[in-house]
């Protein structure tokens, strides 16, 4: 699955249900350039699409962003679904004009972990902040193939957001079986996330973000990048933060 630039065909974009519902649900849509970048990436992966899910959560959207960009949450929160997965060293940090990416090792220490059906015990995973609202996780699996998960976060007001999850894979496997497995896995991981998300909503996230800025922990470097670019939105009502974020006019490519 490639990340090369593509010409966007609007007729194809309209058929992508996540983006259609994202736009219909949006009270204050993110800037058009952010949407364009998300559309381009989802169009690149379109032929590998396996499932879509969406959820409305009564939690500020920045809590979801923090959660998705905190690498350690994979081992600290997902003890059931990921069954002993450990996050290792970060091998690469690459900032971009409006986001960035990190590559880091993950290991499956439990020999009974069902994920061993799909991947080696130790692989290098990539997490990418495409825009302030779009995050992608890319996991290598057997035979040089990948599973890509794109999370789109849509603010719905001060204390709510909608989460869109789209999973893609070029794995050759019976699609109905794979879809059933991915739906179950996605639901379990969200169920595990809820207490953590509510805990974040009850904390002073701007203060936590400031402590992250002064931290050198590699596992929080992508959120640190988010704070560098969009930190002012953490101090605002979340509905205002969805309208426009600083770096676009100053740093657009």
mmCIF file of C-alpha atoms in Angstrom:
data_model
loop_
_atom_site.group_PDB
_atom_site.id
_atom_site.type_symbol
_atom_site.label_atom_id
_atom_site.label_comp_id
_atom_site.label_asym_id
_atom_site.label_seq_id
_atom_site.Cartn_x
_atom_site.Cartn_y
_atom_site.Cartn_z
ATOM 1 C CA UNK A 1 0.000 0.000 0.000
ATOM 2 C CA UNK A 2 1.591 3.213 -1.173
ATOM 3 C CA UNK A 3 1.628 6.728 0.230
ATOM 4 C CA UNK A 4 2.377 8.455 -3.087
ATOM 5 C CA UNK A 5 0.347 11.548 -4.013
ATOM 6 C CA UNK A 6 -2.818 10.844 -5.984
ATOM 7 C CA UNK A 7 -5.169 12.966 -8.044
ATOM 8 C CA UNK A 8 -8.503 13.010 -6.203
ATOM 9 C CA UNK A 9 -11.562 11.839 -8.113
ATOM 10 C CA UNK A 10 -14.607 13.467 -6.476
ATOM 11 C CA UNK A 11 -16.946 10.695 -7.635
ATOM 12 C CA UNK A 12 -14.814 8.167 -5.722
ATOM 13 C CA UNK A 13 -14.734 10.350 -2.616
ATOM 14 C CA UNK A 14 -18.533 10.536 -2.504
ATOM 15 C CA UNK A 15 -18.685 6.761 -2.314
ATOM 16 C CA UNK A 16 -16.498 6.634 0.808
ATOM 17 C CA UNK A 17 -19.113 6.418 3.530
ATOM 18 C CA UNK A 18 -16.930 7.624 6.398
ATOM 19 C CA UNK A 19 -16.128 10.933 4.732
ATOM 20 C CA UNK A 20 -19.735 11.379 3.638
ATOM 21 C CA UNK A 21 -21.034 10.885 7.187
ATOM 22 C CA UNK A 22 -18.163 12.952 8.576
ATOM 23 C CA UNK A 23 -19.262 15.946 6.509
ATOM 24 C CA UNK A 24 -22.973 15.436 7.209
ATOM 25 C CA UNK A 25 -22.371 15.162 10.967
ATOM 26 C CA UNK A 26 -20.063 18.128 11.223
ATOM 27 C CA UNK A 27 -21.411 21.225 12.980
ATOM 28 C CA UNK A 28 -18.200 23.185 12.431
ATOM 29 C CA UNK A 29 -16.226 21.339 9.730
ATOM 30 C CA UNK A 30 -12.432 21.247 9.906
ATOM 31 C CA UNK A 31 -10.628 23.364 7.349
ATOM 32 C CA UNK A 32 -11.018 22.145 3.754
ATOM 33 C CA UNK A 33 -7.282 21.473 3.444
ATOM 34 C CA UNK A 34 -7.380 19.013 6.349
ATOM 35 C CA UNK A 35 -10.307 17.216 4.729
ATOM 36 C CA UNK A 36 -8.509 17.150 1.386
ATOM 37 C CA UNK A 37 -5.480 15.461 2.929
ATOM 38 C CA UNK A 38 -7.654 12.884 4.676
ATOM 39 C CA UNK A 39 -9.604 12.206 1.483
ATOM 40 C CA UNK A 40 -6.385 11.665 -0.466
ATOM 41 C CA UNK A 41 -5.059 9.108 2.018
ATOM 42 C CA UNK A 42 -8.347 7.213 2.289
ATOM 43 C CA UNK A 43 -8.638 7.115 -1.480
ATOM 44 C CA UNK A 44 -5.155 5.571 -1.688
ATOM 45 C CA UNK A 45 -6.263 2.752 0.592
ATOM 46 C CA UNK A 46 -9.822 2.393 -0.717
ATOM 47 C CA UNK A 47 -9.411 -0.933 -2.540
ATOM 48 C CA UNK A 48 -8.092 -2.565 0.647
ATOM 49 C CA UNK A 49 -11.018 -1.428 2.812
ATOM 50 C CA UNK A 50 -12.408 -4.062 5.170
ATOM 51 C CA UNK A 51 -14.689 -2.410 7.767
ATOM 52 C CA UNK A 52 -16.012 0.940 9.012
ATOM 53 C CA UNK A 53 -17.346 1.774 12.451
ATOM 54 C CA UNK A 54 -18.498 5.009 14.052
ATOM 55 C CA UNK A 55 -19.282 5.959 17.624
ATOM 56 C CA UNK A 56 -20.597 9.059 19.409
ATOM 57 C CA UNK A 57 -18.752 9.513 22.701
ATOM 58 C CA UNK A 58 -19.647 12.035 25.470
ATOM 59 C CA UNK A 59 -16.002 13.053 25.851
ATOM 60 C CA UNK A 60 -14.040 16.095 24.555
ATOM 61 C CA UNK A 61 -12.332 15.258 21.279
ATOM 62 C CA UNK A 62 -8.852 16.242 22.496
ATOM 63 C CA UNK A 63 -9.038 13.334 24.978
ATOM 64 C CA UNK A 64 -9.367 10.981 22.023
ATOM 65 C CA UNK A 65 -6.407 12.647 20.295
ATOM 66 C CA UNK A 66 -4.265 12.321 23.427
ATOM 67 C CA UNK A 67 -5.268 8.677 23.794
ATOM 68 C CA UNK A 68 -4.488 7.767 20.179
ATOM 69 C CA UNK A 69 -1.089 9.511 20.216
ATOM 70 C CA UNK A 70 0.052 7.988 23.526
ATOM 71 C CA UNK A 71 2.001 4.909 22.411
ATOM 72 C CA UNK A 72 2.089 3.362 25.879
ATOM 73 C CA UNK A 73 -1.688 3.107 26.040
ATOM 74 C CA UNK A 74 -1.414 0.075 23.723
ATOM 75 C CA UNK A 75 0.109 -1.977 26.555
ATOM 76 C CA UNK A 76 -1.395 -0.160 29.549
ATOM 77 C CA UNK A 77 -5.056 -0.061 28.452
ATOM 78 C CA UNK A 78 -5.459 -2.999 26.056
ATOM 79 C CA UNK A 79 -4.498 -5.897 28.273
ATOM 80 C CA UNK A 80 -7.445 -7.986 27.050
ATOM 81 C CA UNK A 81 -7.544 -7.314 23.314
ATOM 82 C CA UNK A 82 -3.776 -7.101 22.757
ATOM 83 C CA UNK A 83 -2.983 -9.698 25.445
ATOM 84 C CA UNK A 84 0.503 -8.825 26.629
ATOM 85 C CA UNK A 85 1.671 -6.592 23.776
ATOM 86 C CA UNK A 86 4.671 -4.474 24.790
ATOM 87 C CA UNK A 87 5.715 -1.153 23.275
ATOM 88 C CA UNK A 88 9.468 -0.959 22.741
ATOM 89 C CA UNK A 89 11.893 1.655 21.517
ATOM 90 C CA UNK A 90 11.043 4.422 19.057
ATOM 91 C CA UNK A 91 13.308 4.119 16.016
ATOM 92 C CA UNK A 92 12.231 7.137 13.988
ATOM 93 C CA UNK A 93 10.449 10.450 14.574
ATOM 94 C CA UNK A 94 9.581 12.481 11.483
ATOM 95 C CA UNK A 95 7.720 15.817 11.827
ATOM 96 C CA UNK A 96 5.654 17.247 8.965
ATOM 97 C CA UNK A 97 4.165 20.694 8.405
ATOM 98 C CA UNK A 98 0.840 19.767 10.017
ATOM 99 C CA UNK A 99 1.647 16.559 11.900
ATOM 100 C CA UNK A 100 4.276 13.858 11.869
ATOM 101 C CA UNK A 101 4.946 10.151 12.312
ATOM 102 C CA UNK A 102 6.789 7.789 14.631
ATOM 103 C CA UNK A 103 7.996 4.232 14.109
ATOM 104 C CA UNK A 104 8.289 1.991 17.154
ATOM 105 C CA UNK A 105 8.730 -1.677 18.011
ATOM 106 C CA UNK A 106 5.958 -3.799 19.466
ATOM 107 C CA UNK A 107 6.339 -7.322 20.789
ATOM 108 C CA UNK A 108 3.862 -10.093 21.574
ATOM 109 C CA UNK A 109 5.218 -11.784 24.690
ATOM 110 C CA UNK A 110 2.305 -14.162 25.174
ATOM 111 C CA UNK A 111 2.639 -17.270 22.984
ATOM 112 C CA UNK A 112 -1.161 -17.706 23.061
ATOM 113 C CA UNK A 113 -1.838 -14.234 21.667
ATOM 114 C CA UNK A 114 -4.286 -14.579 18.754
ATOM 115 C CA UNK A 115 -2.502 -11.732 16.933
ATOM 116 C CA UNK A 116 0.308 -14.179 16.157
ATOM 117 C CA UNK A 117 -2.007 -15.542 13.463
ATOM 118 C CA UNK A 118 -1.437 -12.280 11.584
ATOM 119 C CA UNK A 119 2.009 -10.952 12.494
ATOM 120 C CA UNK A 120 5.495 -11.786 13.736
ATOM 121 C CA UNK A 121 6.146 -11.600 17.503
ATOM 122 C CA UNK A 122 8.235 -8.419 17.030
ATOM 123 C CA UNK A 123 7.368 -5.819 14.375
ATOM 124 C CA UNK A 124 7.914 -2.114 13.771
ATOM 125 C CA UNK A 125 4.647 -0.175 13.781
ATOM 126 C CA UNK A 126 4.079 3.314 12.368
ATOM 127 C CA UNK A 127 1.732 5.929 13.827
ATOM 128 C CA UNK A 128 0.977 9.013 11.723
ATOM 129 C CA UNK A 129 -0.731 12.288 12.605
ATOM 130 C CA UNK A 130 -2.037 13.291 9.157
ATOM 131 C CA UNK A 131 -4.099 16.278 10.344
ATOM 132 C CA UNK A 132 -5.364 17.517 13.742
ATOM 133 C CA UNK A 133 -8.322 15.147 13.292
ATOM 134 C CA UNK A 134 -6.906 12.154 11.371
ATOM 135 C CA UNK A 135 -4.524 9.525 12.778
ATOM 136 C CA UNK A 136 -3.312 6.332 11.108
ATOM 137 C CA UNK A 137 -1.795 3.190 12.614
ATOM 138 C CA UNK A 138 0.077 0.881 10.222
ATOM 139 C CA UNK A 139 0.963 -2.653 11.390
ATOM 140 C CA UNK A 140 3.092 -5.079 9.320
ATOM 141 C CA UNK A 141 1.702 -8.600 9.038
ATOM 142 C CA UNK A 142 2.929 -11.762 7.318
ATOM 143 C CA UNK A 143 4.321 -11.851 3.755
ATOM 144 C CA UNK A 144 5.081 -8.137 3.573
ATOM 145 C CA UNK A 145 1.446 -7.104 3.938
ATOM 146 C CA UNK A 146 -0.120 -4.578 6.330
ATOM 147 C CA UNK A 147 -3.165 -3.652 8.365
ATOM 148 C CA UNK A 148 -3.877 0.085 8.337
ATOM 149 C CA UNK A 149 -6.332 1.702 10.738
ATOM 150 C CA UNK A 150 -7.487 5.277 10.129
ATOM 151 C CA UNK A 151 -9.139 7.144 12.982
ATOM 152 C CA UNK A 152 -11.117 10.285 12.136
ATOM 153 C CA UNK A 153 -12.174 12.379 15.130
ATOM 154 C CA UNK A 154 -15.057 14.827 14.666
ATOM 155 C CA UNK A 155 -15.736 17.390 17.436
ATOM 156 C CA UNK A 156 -19.453 17.694 18.251
ATOM 157 C CA UNK A 157 -19.235 20.380 20.922
ATOM 158 C CA UNK A 158 -17.528 21.073 24.223
ATOM 159 C CA UNK A 159 -17.936 17.569 25.618
ATOM 160 C CA UNK A 160 -18.635 15.168 22.783
ATOM 161 C CA UNK A 161 -17.101 13.827 19.613
ATOM 162 C CA UNK A 162 -17.705 11.236 16.943
ATOM 163 C CA UNK A 163 -15.043 8.605 16.264
ATOM 164 C CA UNK A 164 -14.806 6.987 12.823
ATOM 165 C CA UNK A 165 -12.687 3.828 12.496
ATOM 166 C CA UNK A 166 -11.748 2.448 9.072
ATOM 167 C CA UNK A 167 -9.596 -0.664 8.751
ATOM 168 C CA UNK A 168 -7.735 -1.651 5.579
ATOM 169 C CA UNK A 169 -5.568 -4.652 4.699
ATOM 170 C CA UNK A 170 -4.002 -6.248 1.637
ATOM 171 C CA UNK A 171 -3.910 -9.618 3.404
ATOM 172 C CA UNK A 172 -5.249 -12.453 1.247
ATOM 173 C CA UNK A 173 -7.868 -13.983 3.548
ATOM 174 C CA UNK A 174 -11.610 -14.761 3.255
ATOM 175 C CA UNK A 175 -13.169 -11.304 3.611
ATOM 176 C CA UNK A 176 -16.289 -12.243 5.670
ATOM 177 C CA UNK A 177 -14.179 -14.030 8.290
ATOM 178 C CA UNK A 178 -11.677 -11.200 8.453
ATOM 179 C CA UNK A 179 -14.456 -8.619 8.725
ATOM 180 C CA UNK A 180 -16.077 -10.505 11.620
ATOM 181 C CA UNK A 181 -12.724 -10.716 13.417
ATOM 182 C CA UNK A 182 -11.962 -7.015 12.880
ATOM 183 C CA UNK A 183 -15.425 -5.892 14.028
ATOM 184 C CA UNK A 184 -15.101 -7.914 17.229
ATOM 185 C CA UNK A 185 -11.552 -6.710 17.892
ATOM 186 C CA UNK A 186 -12.496 -3.078 17.270
ATOM 187 C CA UNK A 187 -15.491 -3.249 19.630
ATOM 188 C CA UNK A 188 -13.399 -4.842 22.392
ATOM 189 C CA UNK A 189 -10.646 -2.232 22.110
ATOM 190 C CA UNK A 190 -13.190 0.597 22.290
ATOM 191 C CA UNK A 191 -14.778 -0.989 25.365
ATOM 192 C CA UNK A 192 -11.329 -1.083 26.983
ATOM 193 C CA UNK A 193 -10.686 2.557 26.011
ATOM 194 C CA UNK A 194 -13.815 4.011 27.647
ATOM 195 C CA UNK A 195 -12.623 4.112 31.296
ATOM 196 C CA UNK A 196 -9.325 5.659 30.177
ATOM 197 C CA UNK A 197 -11.100 8.274 28.043
ATOM 198 C CA UNK A 198 -13.413 9.206 30.929
ATOM 199 C CA UNK A 199 -10.380 9.484 33.199
ATOM 200 C CA UNK A 200 -8.751 11.879 30.709
ATOM 201 C CA UNK A 201 -11.961 13.926 30.545
ATOM 202 C CA UNK A 202 -11.838 14.344 34.338
ATOM 203 C CA UNK A 203 -8.235 15.584 34.342
ATOM 204 C CA UNK A 204 -6.761 18.958 33.422
ATOM 205 C CA UNK A 205 -5.695 18.082 29.878
ATOM 206 C CA UNK A 206 -4.040 21.472 29.134
ATOM 207 C CA UNK A 207 -1.835 20.968 32.199
ATOM 208 C CA UNK A 208 -1.054 17.406 31.098
ATOM 209 C CA UNK A 209 -0.215 18.726 27.619
ATOM 210 C CA UNK A 210 2.225 21.261 29.098
ATOM 211 C CA UNK A 211 3.971 18.515 31.060
ATOM 212 C CA UNK A 212 4.192 16.514 27.832
ATOM 213 C CA UNK A 213 5.880 19.476 26.121
ATOM 214 C CA UNK A 214 8.695 19.382 28.661
ATOM 215 C CA UNK A 215 8.957 15.584 28.540
ATOM 216 C CA UNK A 216 11.583 13.728 26.515
ATOM 217 C CA UNK A 217 9.684 10.441 26.516
ATOM 218 C CA UNK A 218 9.800 9.038 22.994
ATOM 219 C CA UNK A 219 6.397 7.407 23.433
ATOM 220 C CA UNK A 220 4.754 10.857 23.733
ATOM 221 C CA UNK A 221 6.664 12.630 20.961
ATOM 222 C CA UNK A 222 3.769 12.610 18.500
ATOM 223 C CA UNK A 223 1.414 14.200 21.016
ATOM 224 C CA UNK A 224 4.179 16.669 21.830
ATOM 225 C CA UNK A 225 4.207 17.549 18.125
ATOM 226 C CA UNK A 226 0.430 17.995 18.227
ATOM 227 C CA UNK A 227 0.774 20.403 21.157
ATOM 228 C CA UNK A 228 3.512 22.370 19.346
ATOM 229 C CA UNK A 229 1.216 22.870 16.357
ATOM 230 C CA UNK A 230 -2.257 23.063 17.904
ATOM 231 C CA UNK A 231 -1.735 23.671 21.628
ATOM 232 C CA UNK A 232 -3.871 26.820 21.630
ATOM 233 C CA UNK A 233 -6.967 24.741 20.855
ATOM 234 C CA UNK A 234 -6.530 22.872 24.153
ATOM 235 C CA UNK A 235 -7.287 26.091 26.042
ATOM 236 C CA UNK A 236 -10.427 26.854 24.007
ATOM 237 C CA UNK A 237 -13.926 25.334 24.106
ATOM 238 C CA UNK A 238 -13.660 22.221 21.965
ATOM 239 C CA UNK A 239 -16.304 23.398 19.495
ATOM 240 C CA UNK A 240 -14.161 26.437 18.715
ATOM 241 C CA UNK A 241 -11.065 24.342 18.298
ATOM 242 C CA UNK A 242 -12.745 22.530 15.421
ATOM 243 C CA UNK A 243 -13.180 25.623 13.301
ATOM 244 C CA UNK A 244 -9.619 26.523 12.453
ATOM 245 C CA UNK A 245 -6.216 25.663 13.870
ATOM 246 C CA UNK A 246 -3.112 27.828 13.654
ATOM 247 C CA UNK A 247 -0.547 26.057 11.487
ATOM 248 C CA UNK A 248 -2.577 25.829 8.298
ATOM 249 C CA UNK A 249 -2.180 29.404 7.023
ATOM 250 C CA UNK A 250 1.368 29.762 8.315
ATOM 251 C CA UNK A 251 2.762 26.385 7.321
ATOM 252 C CA UNK A 252 0.639 24.878 4.578
ATOM 253 C CA UNK A 253 2.584 22.890 2.000
#
